[in-house]
CSV table of C-alpha atoms in Angstrom, one decimal:
chain,number,residue,atom,x,y,z
D,720,MET,CA,-25.3,-16.2,34.8
D,721,ASN,CA,-22.2,-15.6,36.1
D,722,PRO,CA,-19.6,-12.9,34.6
D,723,LYS,CA,-17.4,-15.5,33.1
D,724,MET,CA,-20.5,-17.2,31.1
D,725,ASN,CA,-21.3,-13.6,30.3
D,726,GLU,CA,-18.1,-12.6,28.7
D,727,LYS,CA,-18.1,-16.1,27.1
D,728,VAL,CA,-21.3,-15.3,25.3
D,729,THR,CA,-20.1,-11.9,24.2
D,730,ASN,CA,-17.1,-13.1,22.8
D,731,ILE,CA,-18.9,-15.8,20.9
D,732,ALA,CA,-21.7,-13.1,19.6
D,733,GLN,CA,-18.9,-11.0,18.6
D,734,PHE,CA,-16.9,-13.6,16.7
D,735,VAL,CA,-20.3,-14.7,14.7
D,736,VAL,CA,-20.8,-11.0,13.9
D,737,LEU,CA,-17.4,-10.3,12.5
D,738,LEU,CA,-17.5,-13.6,10.8
D,739,ILE,CA,-20.6,-12.6,8.8
D,740,PHE,CA,-19.2,-9.3,7.9
D,741,GLY,CA,-16.0,-11.1,7.0
D,742,ILE,CA,-17.7,-13.6,4.5
D,743,LEU,CA,-19.8,-10.3,3.2
D,744,LEU,CA,-16.7,-8.5,2.3
D,745,MET,CA,-14.9,-11.8,0.8
D,746,ILE,CA,-17.7,-12.6,-1.7
D,747,PRO,CA,-16.7,-10.0,-4.3
D,748,PHE,CA,-13.1,-11.2,-4.2
D,749,LEU,CA,-14.3,-15.0,-4.1
D,750,TRP,CA,-16.7,-14.3,-7.3
D,751,MET,CA,-13.7,-12.7,-9.0
D,752,VAL,CA,-11.5,-15.5,-8.5
D,753,SER,CA,-14.1,-18.1,-9.6
D,754,VAL,CA,-14.9,-16.1,-12.7
D,755,GLY,CA,-11.3,-16.4,-13.4
D,756,PHE,CA,-11.4,-20.4,-13.3
D,757,ASP,CA,-14.6,-20.5,-15.3
D,758,ARG,CA,-13.7,-21.0,-19.0
D,759,THR,CA,-17.1,-20.4,-20.4
D,760,ALA,CA,-17.1,-16.6,-18.9
D,761,ASN,CA,-15.0,-15.6,-22.0
D,762,ILE,CA,-18.0,-16.3,-23.9
D,763,THR,CA,-20.7,-14.5,-21.6
D,764,LEU,CA,-20.4,-13.5,-18.1
D,765,PRO,CA,-22.2,-15.9,-15.9
D,766,PHE,CA,-25.8,-14.5,-14.5
D,767,PRO,CA,-27.0,-14.7,-11.9
D,768,PRO,CA,-23.2,-14.7,-10.4
D,769,ARG,CA,-22.1,-18.1,-8.9
D,770,LEU,CA,-19.2,-18.7,-6.5
D,771,ILE,CA,-18.6,-22.4,-8.2
D,772,PRO,CA,-17.9,-22.3,-11.8
D,773,GLU,CA,-19.7,-25.0,-13.7
D,774,GLU,CA,-16.3,-25.9,-15.7
D,775,VAL,CA,-13.5,-25.3,-13.6
D,776,ALA,CA,-10.4,-24.7,-15.7
D,777,SER,CA,-7.0,-22.8,-15.4
D,778,PHE,CA,-7.1,-21.8,-19.0
D,779,ASN,CA,-7.7,-18.2,-18.3
D,780,TYR,CA,-4.5,-18.1,-15.9
D,781,LYS,CA,-2.3,-19.8,-18.5
D,782,ILE,CA,-2.9,-17.2,-20.8
D,783,VAL,CA,-2.5,-14.5,-18.2
D,784,PHE,CA,1.1,-15.9,-17.2
D,785,GLU,CA,2.0,-16.3,-20.8
D,786,ASN,CA,0.9,-12.8,-21.7
D,787,GLY,CA,4.3,-10.9,-22.4
D,788,ARG,CA,2.5,-7.4,-21.8
D,789,LEU,CA,1.5,-8.5,-18.2
D,790,VAL,CA,5.2,-9.4,-17.6
D,791,GLN,CA,6.2,-6.3,-18.7
D,792,SER,CA,3.7,-4.4,-16.7
D,793,TYR,CA,4.4,-6.4,-13.5
D,794,LEU,CA,8.2,-5.3,-14.1
D,795,ASN,CA,7.2,-1.7,-14.3
D,796,SER,CA,5.2,-1.9,-11.3
D,797,ALA,CA,7.7,-3.7,-9.3
D,798,ILE,CA,10.3,-1.1,-10.2
D,799,VAL,CA,8.1,1.9,-9.5
D,800,THR,CA,6.6,0.4,-6.3
D,801,ILE,CA,10.0,-0.9,-4.8
D,802,SER,CA,11.9,2.4,-5.4
D,803,SER,CA,8.8,4.4,-3.9
D,804,VAL,CA,8.4,2.1,-1.1
D,805,LEU,CA,12.0,2.4,0.1
D,806,LEU,CA,12.5,6.2,-0.5
D,807,GLN,CA,9.1,6.8,1.2
D,808,VAL,CA,9.6,4.9,4.2
D,809,PHE,CA,13.2,5.8,4.9
D,810,ALA,CA,12.2,9.7,4.5
D,811,SER,CA,9.4,9.3,6.6
D,812,LEU,CA,11.3,7.4,9.4
D,813,LEU,CA,13.8,10.3,9.5
D,814,ALA,CA,11.2,13.0,9.6
D,815,GLY,CA,9.0,11.4,12.0
D,816,TYR,CA,12.1,11.1,14.3
D,817,ALA,CA,13.1,14.8,13.8
D,818,PHE,CA,9.8,16.0,14.6
D,819,SER,CA,9.5,13.6,17.7
D,820,LYS,CA,12.8,13.8,19.4
D,821,GLY,CA,14.5,16.8,17.7
D,822,THR,CA,14.6,20.4,19.1
D,823,PHE,CA,14.9,23.0,16.5
D,824,LYS,CA,13.0,26.2,15.6
D,825,TYR,CA,9.5,26.3,14.0
D,826,LYS,CA,9.0,22.3,14.7
D,827,LYS,CA,5.4,22.5,15.5
D,828,LEU,CA,4.9,25.2,12.5
D,829,LEU,CA,6.6,22.7,10.3
D,830,PHE,CA,4.8,19.7,11.4
D,831,LEU,CA,1.5,21.5,11.1
D,832,LEU,CA,2.5,22.3,7.4
D,833,VAL,CA,3.0,18.6,6.9
D,834,LEU,CA,-0.4,17.6,8.2
D,835,CYS,CA,-1.9,20.4,5.9
D,836,THR,CA,-0.7,18.5,3.0
D,837,LEU,CA,-3.0,15.7,3.8
D,838,MET,CA,-5.9,18.0,3.0
D,839,ILE,CA,-4.8,18.6,-0.6
D,840,PRO,CA,-6.0,15.8,-2.7
D,841,MET,CA,-4.3,14.3,-5.7
D,842,GLU,CA,-6.4,16.2,-8.4
D,843,PRO,CA,-5.5,19.9,-8.0
D,844,ARG,CA,-1.8,18.6,-8.0
D,845,LEU,CA,-2.0,17.0,-11.3
D,846,ILE,CA,-1.3,20.2,-13.5
D,847,PRO,CA,1.3,21.6,-11.5
D,848,LEU,CA,3.3,18.2,-11.2
D,849,TYR,CA,2.7,17.7,-15.1
D,850,THR,CA,4.1,21.0,-15.9
D,851,LEU,CA,6.9,20.5,-13.6
D,852,PHE,CA,7.9,17.3,-14.7
D,853,ASN,CA,7.2,18.7,-18.4
D,854,LYS,CA,9.8,21.2,-18.0
D,855,VAL,CA,12.6,19.0,-16.9
D,856,ASP,CA,11.9,16.7,-19.5
D,857,LEU,CA,10.9,13.5,-17.4
D,858,LEU,CA,7.6,12.5,-18.7
D,859,ASN,CA,7.0,9.1,-20.1
D,860,THR,CA,9.8,7.9,-17.6
D,861,PHE,CA,9.3,6.3,-13.9
D,862,TRP,CA,10.6,9.4,-12.1
D,863,PRO,CA,7.3,11.4,-12.0
D,864,LEU,CA,5.8,8.2,-10.2
D,865,ILE,CA,8.6,7.8,-7.9
D,866,LEU,CA,10.1,11.5,-6.9
D,867,PRO,CA,6.8,13.0,-5.4
D,868,THR,CA,5.8,10.0,-3.3
D,869,VAL,CA,9.0,10.7,-1.2
D,870,ILE,CA,7.4,12.9,1.1
D,871,ASN,CA,4.3,11.6,2.5
D,872,GLY,CA,2.3,13.6,5.4
D,873,MET,CA,0.4,10.4,6.7
D,874,LEU,CA,3.3,8.3,7.1
D,875,ILE,CA,5.5,11.0,8.6
D,876,PHE,CA,2.5,11.5,11.1
D,877,LEU,CA,2.4,7.8,11.8
D,878,CYS,CA,6.3,7.8,12.6
D,879,LYS,CA,6.1,10.5,14.7
D,880,GLN,CA,3.3,9.2,16.9
D,881,PHE,CA,5.2,5.9,17.0
D,882,PHE,CA,8.5,7.6,18.3
D,883,ASP,CA,6.4,9.6,20.5
D,884,GLN,CA,5.9,6.4,22.4
D,885,LEU,CA,9.6,5.4,22.5
D,886,PRO,CA,11.3,6.7,25.8
D,887,SER,CA,13.2,9.8,25.5
D,888,THR,CA,15.7,8.6,27.9
D,889,LEU,CA,17.4,6.4,25.2
D,890,ARG,CA,18.3,9.6,23.3
D,891,GLU,CA,19.7,11.2,26.5
D,892,ALA,CA,21.6,8.1,27.4
D,893,ALA,CA,23.1,7.8,23.9
D,894,GLN,CA,24.0,11.6,24.0
D,895,ILE,CA,25.8,11.3,27.0
D,896,ASP,CA,28.0,8.5,25.4
D,897,GLY,CA,29.0,11.2,22.8
D,898,ALA,CA,26.6,9.9,20.1
D,899,GLY,CA,25.2,12.3,17.4
D,900,GLU,CA,21.7,12.4,16.3
D,901,PHE,CA,22.1,10.2,13.0
D,902,ARG,CA,24.2,7.7,15.1
D,903,ILE,CA,21.2,7.8,17.8
D,904,PHE,CA,18.7,7.4,14.9
D,905,PHE,CA,20.6,4.3,13.1
D,906,THR,CA,21.7,2.6,16.3
D,907,VAL,CA,19.2,3.2,19.1
D,908,TYR,CA,15.6,4.1,17.5
D,909,LEU,CA,15.6,2.6,14.1
D,910,PRO,CA,16.1,-1.1,15.3
D,911,LEU,CA,12.9,-0.5,17.4
D,912,ALA,CA,10.8,1.1,14.6
D,913,GLY,CA,10.3,-2.5,12.7
D,914,PRO,CA,6.6,-2.5,13.5
D,915,ILE,CA,5.7,0.9,11.9
D,916,ALA,CA,8.1,0.3,9.2
D,917,ALA,CA,6.3,-2.6,8.2
D,918,THR,CA,2.9,-1.0,8.5
D,919,MET,CA,4.2,1.9,6.4
D,920,VAL,CA,5.6,-0.8,3.8
D,921,ILE,CA,2.1,-2.1,3.6
D,922,LEU,CA,0.4,1.2,3.0
D,923,SER,CA,3.2,2.7,0.8
D,924,PHE,CA,3.2,-0.7,-1.3
D,925,ILE,CA,-0.8,-0.5,-1.7
D,926,TRP,CA,-0.8,3.2,-2.7
D,927,SER,CA,2.0,2.8,-5.3
D,928,TRP,CA,0.9,-0.4,-6.7
D,929,ASN,CA,-2.7,0.5,-7.2
D,930,ASP,CA,-1.9,3.9,-8.5
D,931,PHE,CA,-3.8,4.9,-11.6
D,932,MET,CA,-4.6,8.4,-12.1
D,933,TRP,CA,-1.0,9.8,-12.0
D,934,PRO,CA,0.5,7.1,-14.3
D,935,LEU,CA,-2.1,7.4,-16.8
D,936,VAL,CA,-1.3,11.1,-17.2
D,937,VAL,CA,2.4,10.9,-17.3
D,938,LEU,CA,3.1,7.6,-19.1
D,939,SER,CA,2.1,7.6,-22.8
D,940,ASP,CA,4.5,4.7,-24.0
D,941,GLN,CA,2.6,1.1,-23.4
D,942,ASP,CA,6.1,-0.5,-22.6
D,943,LEU,CA,6.1,1.6,-19.7
D,944,HIS,CA,2.6,1.0,-18.3
D,945,THR,CA,2.0,-0.3,-14.8
D,946,VAL,CA,-0.4,-3.2,-13.9
D,947,PRO,CA,-3.6,-0.9,-13.4
D,948,LEU,CA,-3.0,0.9,-16.6
D,949,TYR,CA,-2.6,-2.3,-18.4
D,950,LEU,CA,-5.6,-3.9,-16.7
D,951,SER,CA,-7.5,-0.9,-17.6
D,952,SER,CA,-6.7,-1.0,-21.4
D,953,PHE,CA,-7.4,-4.8,-21.4
D,954,ALA,CA,-10.9,-4.3,-20.0
D,955,LEU,CA,-11.7,-1.5,-22.2
D,956,GLU,CA,-10.6,-3.2,-25.2
D,957,ASN,CA,-12.6,-6.4,-24.5
D,958,GLY,CA,-15.6,-5.3,-22.1
D,959,THR,CA,-17.5,-8.4,-20.9
D,960,SER,CA,-16.5,-10.5,-24.0
D,961,LEU,CA,-13.3,-11.9,-22.2
D,962,ALA,CA,-14.8,-11.6,-18.4
D,963,GLY,CA,-13.0,-14.8,-17.5
D,964,LEU,CA,-9.5,-13.4,-18.7
D,965,THR,CA,-10.2,-9.9,-17.3
D,966,MET,CA,-11.2,-11.5,-13.7
D,967,ALA,CA,-8.1,-13.6,-14.1
D,968,LEU,CA,-5.9,-10.5,-14.7
D,969,ALA,CA,-7.5,-8.9,-12.0
D,970,THR,CA,-6.8,-11.6,-9.4
D,971,VAL,CA,-3.2,-11.9,-10.6
D,972,SER,CA,-2.7,-8.1,-10.2
D,973,ILE,CA,-3.4,-8.0,-6.5
D,974,LEU,CA,-1.2,-11.3,-5.5
D,975,PRO,CA,1.7,-9.2,-4.4
D,976,ILE,CA,-0.4,-7.1,-2.1
D,977,ILE,CA,-1.8,-10.2,-0.4
D,978,VAL,CA,1.5,-12.1,0.0
D,979,LEU,CA,3.2,-8.9,1.4
D,980,TYR,CA,0.6,-8.5,3.9
D,981,LEU,CA,0.6,-11.9,4.8
D,982,PHE,CA,4.3,-11.7,5.5
D,983,LEU,CA,4.0,-8.7,7.5
D,984,GLN,CA,0.8,-8.8,9.4
D,985,ARG,CA,2.4,-9.9,12.7
D,986,TYR,CA,4.6,-6.8,12.6
D,987,ILE,CA,1.6,-4.7,11.9
D,988,ILE,CA,-0.4,-6.0,15.0
D,989,GLN,CA,2.7,-5.3,17.1
D,990,SER,CA,3.1,-1.7,15.8
D,991,ILE,CA,-0.7,-1.4,17.2
D,992,ALA,CA,0.2,-3.1,20.5
D,993,LEU,CA,3.1,-0.8,20.9
D,994,SER,CA,0.9,2.4,20.5
D,995,GLY,CA,-0.3,1.9,24.0
D,996,VAL,CA,3.3,2.1,25.4
D,997,LYS,CA,3.9,5.6,26.9
D,998,GLY,CA,7.6,6.7,27.2
D,999,GLU,CA,8.8,9.3,29.4
């Protein structure tokens, strides 16, 4: 067998294996969508599980979209998520550029401290953060959900690695023209950071939209509940008695993430491709 034929067979085998694993990963999601379209699932959860409901109906989704509390939770999640994403991505781009191209004292030590924050899980920070926001009287507001997310060690690390791949000669040329650091960042490097910014938007959006533990601690007013909190409370109140409606709610809750990813996926692929470009 010639090398071209070997390569073709290998590519087909890889595609088949990836397709099988992709289908296996999609089965739980497809089952969730299927139960949402199954009107009888509100009486009893179908067993054994089936991907095609016996009676397909949009009844559950009509109730979901007519639910005022869901609409309010969507608005709450949108406010928190959009604010967190904008602040987090902008701060990470600035910090990543500073750690990559900047020259200041203790730069390596400060970057090491940033990386050390990645080893601290959320659980040990709950009590200190709760105490802090309680003292400044910001509990039961959106501020505790937005402010702590502005500085994110993982996103800063990704930004630094991305800016490390861009040529430093761009900065030197701009400095010769008399540009300051902020002008260099906004006019030279920021326009090139679209791919990594799109990747950070996706990650930040997922983290903020799906956040459950911290909002549960700081939000006591139901009118301020985000989508995960509302979905959790609905599931606890009804259990499996309204499984179809619960699954419809779960499907609707993840739609923003899917839509955002479909719009930004090409930029994410581009950021991965650019990570192999070495700048001097």
